[in-house]
Amino acid sequence: MAYRAKAYASDEVEGSFTMQYLRLYDYGHELLARNPGSTVKVAVEENDGKPVFLRFYACFKACKNSFLLCRPIIGLDGCFLKGRYRGGLLTAVARDANDQMMPLAYAIVEVENKDTWSWFMELLIEDLGGTEVCSSLTLISDQQKGLLPAVQNLLPGVSHRFCVRHLYANFRKKFPGKNLKKLMWRAATATHPQKWESEMRSIREVNEEAFRHLVAIPPRSEVLTLNLFQFVIILSYSLYG
């Protein structure tokens, strides 16, 4: 009874999830009317002869134009939606000339996997000028399994770096401790191969297994550090650069 009362009150204050999803087409048309030149895609699937929402993509015209003045770096990330209908939110974010974050595009999808990332990336690439333009960019993300093959298929050879914040989140599950954390970040922020080698030797002296775990990650991938929320970027060199 308490749950139903809370759900009813939430619908009255915030609006019903069901009604909001039913009006996605209206929302898409409103975006296009207020932002001419933008890209809005709504994908549905048939269920008993009725359309059921599947995916939604939006990229504003102002963001497309502004990206021409941004650094040639794009951060990609996704998260789970915890509403009534679940799903996932995919985002592409750049950093503008004023050193601030600028959202490029976002999408709501049924799940975060290779298929949905490919769908999102195809639309994003088209909005940013095509494969030729995007192949010269640097992409930064976590090691999401669906994203990596999608990028490799659509933009083979593109520079792709991993966020060290996400790498450490996985690393500390096996190798906790402040000392190893400090050594890992020193290696990740090293700006010369010799410095990187020195920090990796220090890690090996502390924990051989931790060293093997990190050395298995290509240095070219791990040495670019990105916090997707603050976009603090440190450019580094690799042993094989």
PDB file of C-alpha atoms in Angstrom:
ATOM      1  CA  MET A   1       0.000   0.000   0.000  1.00  0.00           C
ATOM      2  CA  ALA A   2       2.833   2.376   0.892  1.00  0.00           C
ATOM      3  CA  TYR A   3       4.630   1.544  -2.380  1.00  0.00           C
ATOM      4  CA  ARG A   4       1.525   2.251  -4.456  1.00  0.00           C
ATOM      5  CA  ALA A   5       0.950   5.529  -2.626  1.00  0.00           C
ATOM      6  CA  LYS A   6       4.568   6.595  -3.238  1.00  0.00           C
ATOM      7  CA  ALA A   7       4.357   5.600  -6.917  1.00  0.00           C
ATOM      8  CA  TYR A   8       1.143   7.587  -7.331  1.00  0.00           C
ATOM      9  CA  ALA A   9       2.653  10.661  -5.657  1.00  0.00           C
ATOM     10  CA  SER A  10       5.791  10.359  -7.811  1.00  0.00           C
ATOM     11  CA  ASP A  11       3.708  10.197 -10.991  1.00  0.00           C
ATOM     12  CA  GLU A  12       1.774  13.284  -9.926  1.00  0.00           C
ATOM     13  CA  VAL A  13       4.927  15.289  -9.137  1.00  0.00           C
ATOM     14  CA  GLU A  14       7.418  14.051 -11.756  1.00  0.00           C
ATOM     15  CA  GLY A  15       5.085  12.664 -14.383  1.00  0.00           C
ATOM     16  CA  SER A  16       4.332   9.096 -15.396  1.00  0.00           C
ATOM     17  CA  PHE A  17       7.117   7.062 -17.040  1.00  0.00           C
ATOM     18  CA  THR A  18       4.547   5.483 -19.325  1.00  0.00           C
ATOM     19  CA  MET A  19       3.172   8.810 -20.530  1.00  0.00           C
ATOM     20  CA  GLN A  20       6.667  10.239 -21.011  1.00  0.00           C
ATOM     21  CA  TYR A  21       7.735   7.320 -23.201  1.00  0.00           C
ATOM     22  CA  LEU A  22       4.498   7.608 -25.195  1.00  0.00           C
ATOM     23  CA  ARG A  23       5.400  11.212 -26.024  1.00  0.00           C
ATOM     24  CA  LEU A  24       8.945  10.612 -27.264  1.00  0.00           C
ATOM     25  CA  TYR A  25       7.923  11.371 -30.845  1.00  0.00           C
ATOM     26  CA  ASP A  26       6.504  14.704 -29.669  1.00  0.00           C
ATOM     27  CA  TYR A  27       9.732  15.370 -27.802  1.00  0.00           C
ATOM     28  CA  GLY A  28      11.795  14.554 -30.910  1.00  0.00           C
ATOM     29  CA  HIS A  29       9.703  16.838 -33.126  1.00  0.00           C
ATOM     30  CA  GLU A  30       9.964  19.628 -30.567  1.00  0.00           C
ATOM     31  CA  LEU A  31      13.751  19.317 -30.514  1.00  0.00           C
ATOM     32  CA  LEU A  32      13.886  19.575 -34.308  1.00  0.00           C
ATOM     33  CA  ALA A  33      11.483  22.521 -34.358  1.00  0.00           C
ATOM     34  CA  ARG A  34      13.478  24.463 -31.751  1.00  0.00           C
ATOM     35  CA  ASN A  35      16.917  23.369 -33.019  1.00  0.00           C
ATOM     36  CA  PRO A  36      16.868  23.231 -36.841  1.00  0.00           C
ATOM     37  CA  GLY A  37      19.625  21.087 -38.295  1.00  0.00           C
ATOM     38  CA  SER A  38      19.804  18.792 -35.281  1.00  0.00           C
ATOM     39  CA  THR A  39      19.659  15.001 -35.563  1.00  0.00           C
ATOM     40  CA  VAL A  40      16.970  13.071 -33.694  1.00  0.00           C
ATOM     41  CA  LYS A  41      16.308   9.367 -34.217  1.00  0.00           C
ATOM     42  CA  VAL A  42      13.599   7.290 -32.559  1.00  0.00           C
ATOM     43  CA  ALA A  43      13.714   3.527 -33.112  1.00  0.00           C
ATOM     44  CA  VAL A  44      10.767   1.263 -32.263  1.00  0.00           C
ATOM     45  CA  GLU A  45       9.911  -2.409 -32.633  1.00  0.00           C
ATOM     46  CA  GLU A  46       6.587  -4.072 -33.331  1.00  0.00           C
ATOM     47  CA  ASN A  47       4.846  -5.933 -30.530  1.00  0.00           C
ATOM     48  CA  ASP A  48       1.388  -7.356 -31.306  1.00  0.00           C
ATOM     49  CA  GLY A  49       1.053  -4.810 -34.089  1.00  0.00           C
ATOM     50  CA  LYS A  50       1.880  -1.870 -31.815  1.00  0.00           C
ATOM     51  CA  PRO A  51       5.103   0.177 -31.837  1.00  0.00           C
ATOM     52  CA  VAL A  52       7.203  -0.217 -28.679  1.00  0.00           C
ATOM     53  CA  PHE A  53      10.050   2.168 -27.873  1.00  0.00           C
ATOM     54  CA  LEU A  54      13.528   0.770 -28.454  1.00  0.00           C
ATOM     55  CA  ARG A  55      16.123   3.555 -28.859  1.00  0.00           C
ATOM     56  CA  PHE A  56      16.442   7.341 -28.947  1.00  0.00           C
ATOM     57  CA  TYR A  57      19.346   9.455 -30.264  1.00  0.00           C
ATOM     58  CA  ALA A  58      19.875  13.226 -30.214  1.00  0.00           C
ATOM     59  CA  CYS A  59      22.675  15.487 -31.430  1.00  0.00           C
ATOM     60  CA  PHE A  60      22.037  19.242 -31.459  1.00  0.00           C
ATOM     61  CA  LYS A  61      23.101  21.414 -34.401  1.00  0.00           C
ATOM     62  CA  ALA A  62      24.871  23.842 -32.054  1.00  0.00           C
ATOM     63  CA  CYS A  63      26.964  20.971 -30.685  1.00  0.00           C
ATOM     64  CA  LYS A  64      27.936  19.829 -34.186  1.00  0.00           C
ATOM     65  CA  ASN A  65      29.092  23.334 -35.073  1.00  0.00           C
ATOM     66  CA  SER A  66      30.862  23.913 -31.764  1.00  0.00           C
ATOM     67  CA  PHE A  67      32.853  20.706 -32.100  1.00  0.00           C
ATOM     68  CA  LEU A  68      34.821  22.310 -34.930  1.00  0.00           C
ATOM     69  CA  LEU A  69      36.444  24.519 -32.261  1.00  0.00           C
ATOM     70  CA  CYS A  70      36.975  21.731 -29.746  1.00  0.00           C
ATOM     71  CA  ARG A  71      40.029  19.609 -29.128  1.00  0.00           C
ATOM     72  CA  PRO A  72      40.022  16.501 -31.358  1.00  0.00           C
ATOM     73  CA  ILE A  73      39.245  14.255 -28.408  1.00  0.00           C
ATOM     74  CA  ILE A  74      35.921  12.590 -27.574  1.00  0.00           C
ATOM     75  CA  GLY A  75      35.010  10.824 -24.344  1.00  0.00           C
ATOM     76  CA  LEU A  76      32.553   7.935 -24.609  1.00  0.00           C
ATOM     77  CA  ASP A  77      30.724   6.428 -21.680  1.00  0.00           C
ATOM     78  CA  GLY A  78      27.513   4.670 -20.740  1.00  0.00           C
ATOM     79  CA  CYS A  79      25.493   4.060 -17.599  1.00  0.00           C
ATOM     80  CA  PHE A  80      22.444   2.123 -16.497  1.00  0.00           C
ATOM     81  CA  LEU A  81      19.049   3.776 -16.177  1.00  0.00           C
ATOM     82  CA  LYS A  82      17.267   2.801 -12.985  1.00  0.00           C
ATOM     83  CA  GLY A  83      13.781   3.926 -13.890  1.00  0.00           C
ATOM     84  CA  ARG A  84      10.788   1.698 -14.419  1.00  0.00           C
ATOM     85  CA  TYR A  85      11.843   0.655 -17.918  1.00  0.00           C
ATOM     86  CA  ARG A  86      15.600   0.354 -17.275  1.00  0.00           C
ATOM     87  CA  GLY A  87      17.831   0.562 -20.340  1.00  0.00           C
ATOM     88  CA  GLY A  88      21.087   2.445 -20.759  1.00  0.00           C
ATOM     89  CA  LEU A  89      22.304   5.972 -21.472  1.00  0.00           C
ATOM     90  CA  LEU A  90      25.185   6.406 -23.964  1.00  0.00           C
ATOM     91  CA  THR A  91      27.018   9.716 -24.195  1.00  0.00           C
ATOM     92  CA  ALA A  92      29.729  11.426 -26.245  1.00  0.00           C
ATOM     93  CA  VAL A  93      31.424  14.439 -24.656  1.00  0.00           C
ATOM     94  CA  ALA A  94      34.086  16.856 -25.925  1.00  0.00           C
ATOM     95  CA  ARG A  95      36.098  19.674 -24.381  1.00  0.00           C
ATOM     96  CA  ASP A  96      35.586  23.129 -25.829  1.00  0.00           C
ATOM     97  CA  ALA A  97      37.962  26.068 -26.345  1.00  0.00           C
ATOM     98  CA  ASN A  98      36.953  27.458 -22.956  1.00  0.00           C
ATOM     99  CA  ASP A  99      38.269  24.295 -21.260  1.00  0.00           C
ATOM    100  CA  GLN A 100      34.777  23.147 -20.336  1.00  0.00           C
ATOM    101  CA  MET A 101      32.834  19.989 -21.115  1.00  0.00           C
ATOM    102  CA  MET A 102      30.500  20.054 -24.082  1.00  0.00           C
ATOM    103  CA  PRO A 103      28.006  17.221 -24.668  1.00  0.00           C
ATOM    104  CA  LEU A 104      27.987  16.133 -28.296  1.00  0.00           C
ATOM    105  CA  ALA A 105      25.286  13.485 -28.419  1.00  0.00           C
ATOM    106  CA  TYR A 106      23.314  11.126 -26.219  1.00  0.00           C
ATOM    107  CA  ALA A 107      21.184   8.062 -26.711  1.00  0.00           C
ATOM    108  CA  ILE A 108      18.803   5.916 -24.705  1.00  0.00           C
ATOM    109  CA  VAL A 109      19.110   2.242 -25.620  1.00  0.00           C
ATOM    110  CA  GLU A 110      17.714  -1.053 -24.392  1.00  0.00           C
ATOM    111  CA  VAL A 111      21.097  -2.379 -23.212  1.00  0.00           C
ATOM    112  CA  GLU A 112      24.767  -1.445 -23.486  1.00  0.00           C
ATOM    113  CA  ASN A 113      26.377  -3.875 -25.963  1.00  0.00           C
ATOM    114  CA  LYS A 114      28.146  -4.012 -29.343  1.00  0.00           C
ATOM    115  CA  ASP A 115      24.937  -3.564 -31.339  1.00  0.00           C
ATOM    116  CA  THR A 116      23.755  -0.457 -29.478  1.00  0.00           C
ATOM    117  CA  TRP A 117      27.230   1.104 -29.396  1.00  0.00           C
ATOM    118  CA  SER A 118      27.554   0.498 -33.149  1.00  0.00           C
ATOM    119  CA  TRP A 119      24.183   2.176 -33.730  1.00  0.00           C
ATOM    120  CA  PHE A 120      25.202   5.154 -31.586  1.00  0.00           C
ATOM    121  CA  MET A 121      28.669   5.469 -33.151  1.00  0.00           C
ATOM    122  CA  GLU A 122      27.338   5.275 -36.730  1.00  0.00           C
ATOM    123  CA  LEU A 123      25.014   8.213 -36.077  1.00  0.00           C
ATOM    124  CA  LEU A 124      27.711  10.171 -34.211  1.00  0.00           C
ATOM    125  CA  ILE A 125      30.265   9.654 -37.000  1.00  0.00           C
ATOM    126  CA  GLU A 126      27.762  10.856 -39.582  1.00  0.00           C
ATOM    127  CA  ASP A 127      26.955  13.962 -37.520  1.00  0.00           C
ATOM    128  CA  LEU A 128      30.638  14.865 -37.043  1.00  0.00           C
ATOM    129  CA  GLY A 129      31.488  14.719 -40.726  1.00  0.00           C
ATOM    130  CA  GLY A 130      31.993  11.082 -41.631  1.00  0.00           C
ATOM    131  CA  THR A 131      34.635   8.410 -41.218  1.00  0.00           C
ATOM    132  CA  GLU A 132      37.436  10.459 -42.758  1.00  0.00           C
ATOM    133  CA  VAL A 133      37.043  13.236 -40.192  1.00  0.00           C
ATOM    134  CA  CYS A 134      36.517  10.951 -37.193  1.00  0.00           C
ATOM    135  CA  SER A 135      39.486   8.709 -38.023  1.00  0.00           C
ATOM    136  CA  SER A 136      41.804  11.549 -36.977  1.00  0.00           C
ATOM    137  CA  LEU A 137      40.196  11.874 -33.537  1.00  0.00           C
ATOM    138  CA  THR A 138      41.265  10.339 -30.247  1.00  0.00           C
ATOM    139  CA  LEU A 139      38.584   8.391 -28.382  1.00  0.00           C
ATOM    140  CA  ILE A 140      38.743   7.859 -24.632  1.00  0.00           C
ATOM    141  CA  SER A 141      36.551   5.388 -22.756  1.00  0.00           C
ATOM    142  CA  ASP A 142      36.523   2.548 -20.278  1.00  0.00           C
ATOM    143  CA  GLN A 143      37.104  -1.038 -21.414  1.00  0.00           C
ATOM    144  CA  GLN A 144      33.437  -1.745 -22.113  1.00  0.00           C
ATOM    145  CA  LYS A 145      33.405  -4.935 -24.189  1.00  0.00           C
ATOM    146  CA  GLY A 146      30.646  -3.831 -26.530  1.00  0.00           C
ATOM    147  CA  LEU A 147      32.272  -0.466 -27.275  1.00  0.00           C
ATOM    148  CA  LEU A 148      35.726  -1.739 -28.249  1.00  0.00           C
ATOM    149  CA  PRO A 149      34.665  -3.982 -31.180  1.00  0.00           C
ATOM    150  CA  ALA A 150      32.154  -1.353 -32.336  1.00  0.00           C
ATOM    151  CA  VAL A 151      34.915   1.265 -32.594  1.00  0.00           C
ATOM    152  CA  GLN A 152      37.301  -1.181 -34.267  1.00  0.00           C
ATOM    153  CA  ASN A 153      34.698  -2.045 -36.910  1.00  0.00           C
ATOM    154  CA  LEU A 154      33.619   1.518 -37.674  1.00  0.00           C
ATOM    155  CA  LEU A 155      36.900   3.381 -37.189  1.00  0.00           C
ATOM    156  CA  PRO A 156      39.745   0.897 -37.674  1.00  0.00           C
ATOM    157  CA  GLY A 157      43.078   2.376 -36.684  1.00  0.00           C
ATOM    158  CA  VAL A 158      41.606   5.289 -34.716  1.00  0.00           C
ATOM    159  CA  SER A 159      43.509   6.335 -31.593  1.00  0.00           C
ATOM    160  CA  HIS A 160      41.662   4.783 -28.651  1.00  0.00           C
ATOM    161  CA  ARG A 161      42.768   5.326 -25.065  1.00  0.00           C
ATOM    162  CA  PHE A 162      41.417   3.973 -21.790  1.00  0.00           C
ATOM    163  CA  CYS A 163      40.420   6.017 -18.783  1.00  0.00           C
ATOM    164  CA  VAL A 164      42.883   5.225 -15.986  1.00  0.00           C
ATOM    165  CA  ARG A 165      40.185   5.897 -13.435  1.00  0.00           C
ATOM    166  CA  HIS A 166      38.252   2.912 -14.817  1.00  0.00           C
ATOM    167  CA  LEU A 167      41.409   0.831 -15.159  1.00  0.00           C
ATOM    168  CA  TYR A 168      42.200   1.397 -11.506  1.00  0.00           C
ATOM    169  CA  ALA A 169      38.636   0.521 -10.472  1.00  0.00           C
ATOM    170  CA  ASN A 170      39.253  -2.968 -11.909  1.00  0.00           C
ATOM    171  CA  PHE A 171      42.854  -3.095 -10.712  1.00  0.00           C
ATOM    172  CA  ARG A 172      42.077  -2.442  -7.042  1.00  0.00           C
ATOM    173  CA  LYS A 173      39.647  -5.374  -6.873  1.00  0.00           C
ATOM    174  CA  LYS A 174      42.629  -7.716  -7.183  1.00  0.00           C
ATOM    175  CA  PHE A 175      45.382  -5.478  -5.853  1.00  0.00           C
ATOM    176  CA  PRO A 176      44.165  -3.089  -3.142  1.00  0.00           C
ATOM    177  CA  GLY A 177      46.413  -0.719  -1.241  1.00  0.00           C
ATOM    178  CA  LYS A 178      47.427   2.922  -1.395  1.00  0.00           C
ATOM    179  CA  ASN A 179      51.010   2.152  -2.395  1.00  0.00           C
ATOM    180  CA  LEU A 180      50.040   0.260  -5.540  1.00  0.00           C
ATOM    181  CA  LYS A 181      47.478   2.934  -6.378  1.00  0.00           C
ATOM    182  CA  LYS A 182      50.145   5.634  -6.140  1.00  0.00           C
ATOM    183  CA  LEU A 183      52.592   3.643  -8.277  1.00  0.00           C
ATOM    184  CA  MET A 184      49.982   2.892 -10.930  1.00  0.00           C
ATOM    185  CA  TRP A 185      49.035   6.548 -11.302  1.00  0.00           C
ATOM    186  CA  ARG A 186      52.690   7.526 -11.495  1.00  0.00           C
ATOM    187  CA  ALA A 187      53.172   5.076 -14.356  1.00  0.00           C
ATOM    188  CA  ALA A 188      50.018   6.301 -16.084  1.00  0.00           C
ATOM    189  CA  THR A 189      51.069   9.960 -15.908  1.00  0.00           C
ATOM    190  CA  ALA A 190      54.681   9.385 -16.956  1.00  0.00           C
ATOM    191  CA  THR A 191      55.577  11.604 -19.905  1.00  0.00           C
ATOM    192  CA  HIS A 192      58.713   9.712 -20.995  1.00  0.00           C
ATOM    193  CA  PRO A 193      59.297   5.996 -21.703  1.00  0.00           C
ATOM    194  CA  GLN A 194      62.198   5.900 -19.254  1.00  0.00           C
ATOM    195  CA  LYS A 195      59.994   7.223 -16.457  1.00  0.00           C
ATOM    196  CA  TRP A 196      57.280   4.703 -17.338  1.00  0.00           C
ATOM    197  CA  GLU A 197      59.809   1.853 -17.208  1.00  0.00           C
ATOM    198  CA  SER A 198      61.071   3.047 -13.827  1.00  0.00           C
ATOM    199  CA  GLU A 199      57.578   3.162 -12.314  1.00  0.00           C
ATOM    200  CA  MET A 200      56.720  -0.257 -13.728  1.00  0.00           C
ATOM    201  CA  ARG A 201      59.859  -1.709 -12.150  1.00  0.00           C
ATOM    202  CA  SER A 202      58.759  -0.266  -8.816  1.00  0.00           C
ATOM    203  CA  ILE A 203      55.393  -1.984  -9.184  1.00  0.00           C
ATOM    204  CA  ARG A 204      57.134  -5.262 -10.008  1.00  0.00           C
ATOM    205  CA  GLU A 205      59.231  -5.041  -6.856  1.00  0.00           C
ATOM    206  CA  VAL A 206      56.097  -4.562  -4.755  1.00  0.00           C
ATOM    207  CA  ASN A 207      53.837  -7.129  -6.448  1.00  0.00           C
ATOM    208  CA  GLU A 208      54.772  -9.347  -9.374  1.00  0.00           C
ATOM    209  CA  GLU A 209      51.139 -10.221 -10.183  1.00  0.00           C
ATOM    210  CA  ALA A 210      50.112  -6.562 -10.226  1.00  0.00           C
ATOM    211  CA  PHE A 211      52.953  -5.859 -12.641  1.00  0.00           C
ATOM    212  CA  ARG A 212      51.806  -8.626 -14.984  1.00  0.00           C
ATOM    213  CA  HIS A 213      48.237  -7.348 -14.828  1.00  0.00           C
ATOM    214  CA  LEU A 214      49.281  -3.835 -15.876  1.00  0.00           C
ATOM    215  CA  VAL A 215      51.919  -4.769 -18.426  1.00  0.00           C
ATOM    216  CA  ALA A 216      49.279  -6.802 -20.295  1.00  0.00           C
ATOM    217  CA  ILE A 217      47.549  -3.490 -21.108  1.00  0.00           C
ATOM    218  CA  PRO A 218      49.235  -1.901 -24.147  1.00  0.00           C
ATOM    219  CA  PRO A 219      51.172   1.156 -22.919  1.00  0.00           C
ATOM    220  CA  ARG A 220      49.724   3.242 -25.736  1.00  0.00           C
ATOM    221  CA  SER A 221      46.258   2.577 -24.282  1.00  0.00           C
ATOM    222  CA  GLU A 222      46.898   3.088 -20.608  1.00  0.00           C
ATOM    223  CA  VAL A 223      49.010   6.211 -20.603  1.00  0.00           C
ATOM    224  CA  LEU A 224      46.308   8.659 -21.552  1.00  0.00           C
ATOM    225  CA  THR A 225      44.462   9.589 -18.403  1.00  0.00           C
ATOM    226  CA  LEU A 226      40.897  10.841 -18.442  1.00  0.00           C
ATOM    227  CA  ASN A 227      38.316  11.530 -15.800  1.00  0.00           C
ATOM    228  CA  LEU A 228      35.080  11.744 -17.811  1.00  0.00           C
ATOM    229  CA  PHE A 229      33.555  14.024 -15.203  1.00  0.00           C
ATOM    230  CA  GLN A 230      36.364  16.577 -15.057  1.00  0.00           C
ATOM    231  CA  PHE A 231      38.200  15.824 -18.304  1.00  0.00           C
ATOM    232  CA  VAL A 232      41.703  16.177 -16.893  1.00  0.00           C
ATOM    233  CA  ILE A 233      43.838  14.931 -19.795  1.00  0.00           C
ATOM    234  CA  ILE A 234      47.503  14.042 -19.555  1.00  0.00           C
ATOM    235  CA  LEU A 235      49.307  13.233 -22.818  1.00  0.00           C
ATOM    236  CA  SER A 236      52.061  10.645 -22.497  1.00  0.00           C
ATOM    237  CA  TYR A 237      54.357   8.558 -24.646  1.00  0.00           C
ATOM    238  CA  SER A 238      54.616   4.774 -24.788  1.00  0.00           C
ATOM    239  CA  LEU A 239      57.493   2.366 -25.138  1.00  0.00           C
ATOM    240  CA  TYR A 240      56.274   1.464 -28.602  1.00  0.00           C
ATOM    241  CA  GLY A 241      55.373   4.964 -29.819  1.00  0.00           C
TER     242      GLY A 241
END
